[in-house]
Short mmCIF file of N, CA and C in Angstrom, two decimals:
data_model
loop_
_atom_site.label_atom_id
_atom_site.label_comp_id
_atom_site.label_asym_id
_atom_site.label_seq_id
_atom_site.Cartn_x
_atom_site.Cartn_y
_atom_site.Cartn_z
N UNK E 1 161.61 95.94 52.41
CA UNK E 1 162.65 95.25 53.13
C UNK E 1 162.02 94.01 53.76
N UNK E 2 162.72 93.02 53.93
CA UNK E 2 162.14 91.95 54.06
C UNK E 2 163.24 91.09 55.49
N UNK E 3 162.79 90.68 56.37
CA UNK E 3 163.67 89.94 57.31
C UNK E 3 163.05 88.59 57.58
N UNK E 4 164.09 87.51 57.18
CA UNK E 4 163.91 86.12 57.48
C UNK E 4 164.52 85.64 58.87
N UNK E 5 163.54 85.04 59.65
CA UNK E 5 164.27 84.38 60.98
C UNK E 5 164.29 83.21 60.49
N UNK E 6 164.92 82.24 61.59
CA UNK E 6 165.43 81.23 61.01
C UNK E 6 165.91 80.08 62.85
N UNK E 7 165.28 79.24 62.71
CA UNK E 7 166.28 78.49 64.10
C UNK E 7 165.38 79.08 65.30
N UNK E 8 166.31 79.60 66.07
CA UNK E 8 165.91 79.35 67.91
C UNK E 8 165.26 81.11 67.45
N UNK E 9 165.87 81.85 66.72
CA UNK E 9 165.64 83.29 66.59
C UNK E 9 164.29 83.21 66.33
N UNK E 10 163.87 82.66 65.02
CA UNK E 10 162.50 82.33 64.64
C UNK E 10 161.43 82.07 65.99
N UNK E 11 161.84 81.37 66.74
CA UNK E 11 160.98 81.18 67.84
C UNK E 11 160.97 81.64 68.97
N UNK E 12 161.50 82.82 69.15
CA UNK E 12 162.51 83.75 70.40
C UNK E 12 161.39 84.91 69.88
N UNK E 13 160.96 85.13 68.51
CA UNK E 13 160.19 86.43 67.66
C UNK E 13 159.06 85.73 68.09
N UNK E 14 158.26 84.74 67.96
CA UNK E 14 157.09 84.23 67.64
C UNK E 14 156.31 84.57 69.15
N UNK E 15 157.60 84.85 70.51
CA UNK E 15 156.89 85.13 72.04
C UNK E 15 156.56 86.56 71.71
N UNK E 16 157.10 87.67 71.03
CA UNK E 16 157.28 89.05 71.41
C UNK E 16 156.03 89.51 70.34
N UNK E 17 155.73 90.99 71.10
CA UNK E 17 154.70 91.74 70.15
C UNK E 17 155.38 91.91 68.74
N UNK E 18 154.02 92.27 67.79
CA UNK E 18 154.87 92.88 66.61
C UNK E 18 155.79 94.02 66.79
N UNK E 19 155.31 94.96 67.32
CA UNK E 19 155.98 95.95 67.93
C UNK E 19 157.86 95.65 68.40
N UNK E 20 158.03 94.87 69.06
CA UNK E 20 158.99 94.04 69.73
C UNK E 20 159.47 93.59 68.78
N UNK E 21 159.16 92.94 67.52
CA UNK E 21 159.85 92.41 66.83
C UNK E 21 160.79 93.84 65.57
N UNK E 22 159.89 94.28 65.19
CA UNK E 22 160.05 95.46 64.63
C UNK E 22 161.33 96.24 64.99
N UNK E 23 160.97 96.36 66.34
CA UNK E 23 161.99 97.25 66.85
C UNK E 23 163.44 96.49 66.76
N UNK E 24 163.46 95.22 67.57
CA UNK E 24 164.65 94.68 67.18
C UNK E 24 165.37 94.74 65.77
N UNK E 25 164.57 94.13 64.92
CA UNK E 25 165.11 94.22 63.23
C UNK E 25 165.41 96.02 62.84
N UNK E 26 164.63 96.74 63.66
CA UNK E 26 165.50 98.08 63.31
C UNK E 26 166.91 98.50 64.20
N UNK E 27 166.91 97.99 64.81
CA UNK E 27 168.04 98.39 65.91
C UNK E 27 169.08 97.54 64.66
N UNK E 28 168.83 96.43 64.51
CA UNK E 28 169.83 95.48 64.17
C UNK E 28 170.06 96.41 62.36
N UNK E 29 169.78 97.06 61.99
CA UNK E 29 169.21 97.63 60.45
C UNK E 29 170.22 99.26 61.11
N UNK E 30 170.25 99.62 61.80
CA UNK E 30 170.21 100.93 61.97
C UNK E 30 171.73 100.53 62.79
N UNK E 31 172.82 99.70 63.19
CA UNK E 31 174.26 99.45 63.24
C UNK E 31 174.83 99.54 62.07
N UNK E 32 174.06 99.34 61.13
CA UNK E 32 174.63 99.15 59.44
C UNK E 32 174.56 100.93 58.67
N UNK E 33 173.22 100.86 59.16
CA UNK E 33 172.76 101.93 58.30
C UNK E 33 171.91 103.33 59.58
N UNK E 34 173.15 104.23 60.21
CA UNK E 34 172.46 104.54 61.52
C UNK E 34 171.06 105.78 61.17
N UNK E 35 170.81 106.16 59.56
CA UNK E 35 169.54 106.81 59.48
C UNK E 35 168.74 106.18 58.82
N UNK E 36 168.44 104.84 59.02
CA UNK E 36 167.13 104.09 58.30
C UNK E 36 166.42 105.33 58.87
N UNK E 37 165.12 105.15 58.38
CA UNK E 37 163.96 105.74 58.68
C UNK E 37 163.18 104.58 59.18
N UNK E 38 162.12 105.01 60.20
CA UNK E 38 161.41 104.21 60.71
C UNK E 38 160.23 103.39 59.19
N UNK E 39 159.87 102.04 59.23
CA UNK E 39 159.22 101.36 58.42
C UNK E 39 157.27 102.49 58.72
N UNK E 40 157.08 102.26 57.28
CA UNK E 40 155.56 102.92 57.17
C UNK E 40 154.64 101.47 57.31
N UNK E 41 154.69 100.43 56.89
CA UNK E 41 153.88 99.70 57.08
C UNK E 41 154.88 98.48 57.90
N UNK E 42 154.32 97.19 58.52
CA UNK E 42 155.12 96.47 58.70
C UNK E 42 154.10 95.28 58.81
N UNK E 43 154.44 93.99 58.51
CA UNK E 43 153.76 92.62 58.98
C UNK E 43 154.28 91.47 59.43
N UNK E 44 153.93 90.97 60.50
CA UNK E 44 154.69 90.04 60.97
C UNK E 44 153.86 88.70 61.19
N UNK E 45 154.34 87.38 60.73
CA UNK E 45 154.50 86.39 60.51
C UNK E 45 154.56 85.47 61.35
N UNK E 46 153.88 84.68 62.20
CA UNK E 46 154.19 83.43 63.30
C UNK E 46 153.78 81.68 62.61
N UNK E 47 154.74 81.79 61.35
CA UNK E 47 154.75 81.13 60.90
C UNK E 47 154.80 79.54 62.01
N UNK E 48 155.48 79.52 62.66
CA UNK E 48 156.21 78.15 63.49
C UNK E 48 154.52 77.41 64.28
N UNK E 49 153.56 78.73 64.36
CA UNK E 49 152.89 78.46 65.03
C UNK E 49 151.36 78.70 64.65
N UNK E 50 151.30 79.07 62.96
CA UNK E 50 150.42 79.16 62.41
C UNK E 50 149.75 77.41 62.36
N UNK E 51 148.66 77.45 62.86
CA UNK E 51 148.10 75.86 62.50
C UNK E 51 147.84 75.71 61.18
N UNK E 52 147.96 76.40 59.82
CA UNK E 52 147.97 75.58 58.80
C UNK E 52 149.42 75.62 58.10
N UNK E 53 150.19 76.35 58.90
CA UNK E 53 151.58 76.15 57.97
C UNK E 53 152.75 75.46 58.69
N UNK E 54 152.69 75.48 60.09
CA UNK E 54 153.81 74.85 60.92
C UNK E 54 155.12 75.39 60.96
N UNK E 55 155.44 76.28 60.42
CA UNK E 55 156.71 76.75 59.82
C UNK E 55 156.81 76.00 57.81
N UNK E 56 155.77 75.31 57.06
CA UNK E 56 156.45 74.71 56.74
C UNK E 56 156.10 75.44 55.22
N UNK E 57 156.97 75.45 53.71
CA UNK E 57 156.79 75.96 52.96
C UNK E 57 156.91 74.86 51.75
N UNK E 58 156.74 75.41 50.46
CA UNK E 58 157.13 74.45 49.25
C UNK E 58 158.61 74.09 49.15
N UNK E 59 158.99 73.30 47.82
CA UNK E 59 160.27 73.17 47.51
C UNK E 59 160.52 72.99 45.87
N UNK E 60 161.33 73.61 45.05
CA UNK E 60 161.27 73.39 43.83
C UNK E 60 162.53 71.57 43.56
N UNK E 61 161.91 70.95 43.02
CA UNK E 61 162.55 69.62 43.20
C UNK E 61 163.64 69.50 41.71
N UNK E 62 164.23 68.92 41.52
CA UNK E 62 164.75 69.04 40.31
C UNK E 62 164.34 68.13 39.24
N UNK E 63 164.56 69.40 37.97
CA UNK E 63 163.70 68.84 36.71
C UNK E 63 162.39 69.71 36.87
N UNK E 64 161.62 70.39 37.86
CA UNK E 64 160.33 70.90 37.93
C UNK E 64 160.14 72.27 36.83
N UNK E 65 159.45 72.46 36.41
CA UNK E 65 158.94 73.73 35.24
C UNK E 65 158.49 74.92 36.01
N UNK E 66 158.47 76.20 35.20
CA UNK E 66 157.44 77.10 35.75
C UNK E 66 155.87 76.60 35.61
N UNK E 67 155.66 75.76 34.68
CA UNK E 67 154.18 76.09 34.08
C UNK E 67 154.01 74.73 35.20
N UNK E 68 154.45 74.10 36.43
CA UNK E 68 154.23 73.72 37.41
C UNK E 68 153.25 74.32 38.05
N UNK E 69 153.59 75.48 38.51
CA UNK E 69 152.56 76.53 39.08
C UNK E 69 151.24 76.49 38.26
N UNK E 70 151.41 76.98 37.42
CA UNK E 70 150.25 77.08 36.58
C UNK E 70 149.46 75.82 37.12
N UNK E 71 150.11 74.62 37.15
CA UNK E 71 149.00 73.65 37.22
C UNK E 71 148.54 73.71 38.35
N UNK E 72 149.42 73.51 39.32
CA UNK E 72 149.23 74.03 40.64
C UNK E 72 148.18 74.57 41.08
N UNK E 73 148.06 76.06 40.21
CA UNK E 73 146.98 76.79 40.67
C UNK E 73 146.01 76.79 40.17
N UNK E 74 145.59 75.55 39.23
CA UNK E 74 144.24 75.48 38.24
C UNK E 74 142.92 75.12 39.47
N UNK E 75 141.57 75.81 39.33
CA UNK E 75 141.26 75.47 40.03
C UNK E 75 140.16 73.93 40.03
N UNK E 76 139.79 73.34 40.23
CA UNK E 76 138.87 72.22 40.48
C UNK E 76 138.05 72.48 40.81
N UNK E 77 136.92 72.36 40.22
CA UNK E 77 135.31 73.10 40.19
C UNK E 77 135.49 74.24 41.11
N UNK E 78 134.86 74.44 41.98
CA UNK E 78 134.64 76.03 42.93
C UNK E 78 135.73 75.51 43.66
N UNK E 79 137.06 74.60 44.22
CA UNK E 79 137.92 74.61 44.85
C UNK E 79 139.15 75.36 44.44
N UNK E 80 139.53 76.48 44.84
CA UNK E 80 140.58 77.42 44.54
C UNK E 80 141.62 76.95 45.21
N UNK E 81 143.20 77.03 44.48
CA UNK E 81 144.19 76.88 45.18
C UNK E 81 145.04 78.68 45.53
N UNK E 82 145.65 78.61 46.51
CA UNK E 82 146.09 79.72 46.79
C UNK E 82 148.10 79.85 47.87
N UNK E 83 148.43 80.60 47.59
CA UNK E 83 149.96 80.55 48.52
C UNK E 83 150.74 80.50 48.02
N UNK E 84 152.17 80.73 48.64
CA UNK E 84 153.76 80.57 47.79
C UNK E 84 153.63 79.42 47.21
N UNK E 85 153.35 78.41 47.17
CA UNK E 85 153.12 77.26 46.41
C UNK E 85 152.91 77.23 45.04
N UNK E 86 151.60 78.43 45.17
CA UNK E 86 151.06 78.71 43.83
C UNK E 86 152.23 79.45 43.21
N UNK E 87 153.09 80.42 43.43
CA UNK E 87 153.45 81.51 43.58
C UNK E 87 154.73 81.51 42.23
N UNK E 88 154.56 81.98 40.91
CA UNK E 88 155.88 81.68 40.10
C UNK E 88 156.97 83.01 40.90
N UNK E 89 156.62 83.47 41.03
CA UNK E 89 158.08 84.62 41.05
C UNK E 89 158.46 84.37 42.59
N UNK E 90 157.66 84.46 43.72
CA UNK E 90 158.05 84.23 45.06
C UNK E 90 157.94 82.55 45.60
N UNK E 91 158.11 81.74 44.71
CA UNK E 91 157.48 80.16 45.89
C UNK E 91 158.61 79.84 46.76
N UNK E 92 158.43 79.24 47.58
CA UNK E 92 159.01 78.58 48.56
C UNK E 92 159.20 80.12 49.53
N UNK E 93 158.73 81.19 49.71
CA UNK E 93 158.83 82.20 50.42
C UNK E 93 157.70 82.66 51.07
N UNK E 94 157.68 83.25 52.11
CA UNK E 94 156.82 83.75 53.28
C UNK E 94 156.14 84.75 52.33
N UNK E 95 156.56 86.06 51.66
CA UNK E 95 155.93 86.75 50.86
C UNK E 95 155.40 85.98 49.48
N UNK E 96 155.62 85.14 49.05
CA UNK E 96 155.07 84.34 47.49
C UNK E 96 153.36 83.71 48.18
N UNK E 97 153.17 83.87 49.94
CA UNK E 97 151.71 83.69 50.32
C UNK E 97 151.04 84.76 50.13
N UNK E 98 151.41 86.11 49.94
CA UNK E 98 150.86 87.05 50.13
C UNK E 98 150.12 87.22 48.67
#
């Protein structure tokens, strides 16, 4: 399961523990669905305030290919590229870094 913030919310999450965040997205998960089960793993993201990402991600432009990526991710002598950027199935997404 996956939860995207977005706006003032995005940065309302980025003050609170993971813990704190968690819990909210289950409360808000568990009006819909009142026996979720509690999450086994969870990771949370301070994207807005990560110093190499800013909040900020790729964009597929129009006319662009898959085999984009590919080039993307070729590497240049020992310089490796890495991230949703690289990413064919997830880019422009918080998980396509993973």
């Amino acid at each position: 399961l996956w939860v995207f913030l977005r706006g003032e919310a995005s940065y309302r999450a980025e003050e609170l523990t993971d813990d704190e965040v968690v819990e909210e997205c289950m409360e808000s998960l568990r009006k819909v669905f009142p026996d979720a089960p509690d999450p086994v793993e969870t990771k949370v993201t301070r994207w807005n305030t990560d110093p190499y990402a800013y909040g900020a991600y790729s964009f597929t432009k129009t006319g662009s290919t898959m085999e984009m990526y590919d080039e993307i991710a070729t590497p240049i002598g020992n310089l490796l590229f890495a991230g949703e950027a690289t990413s064919k199935p997830a880019h422009a997404t918080v998980h396509g870094a993973w």
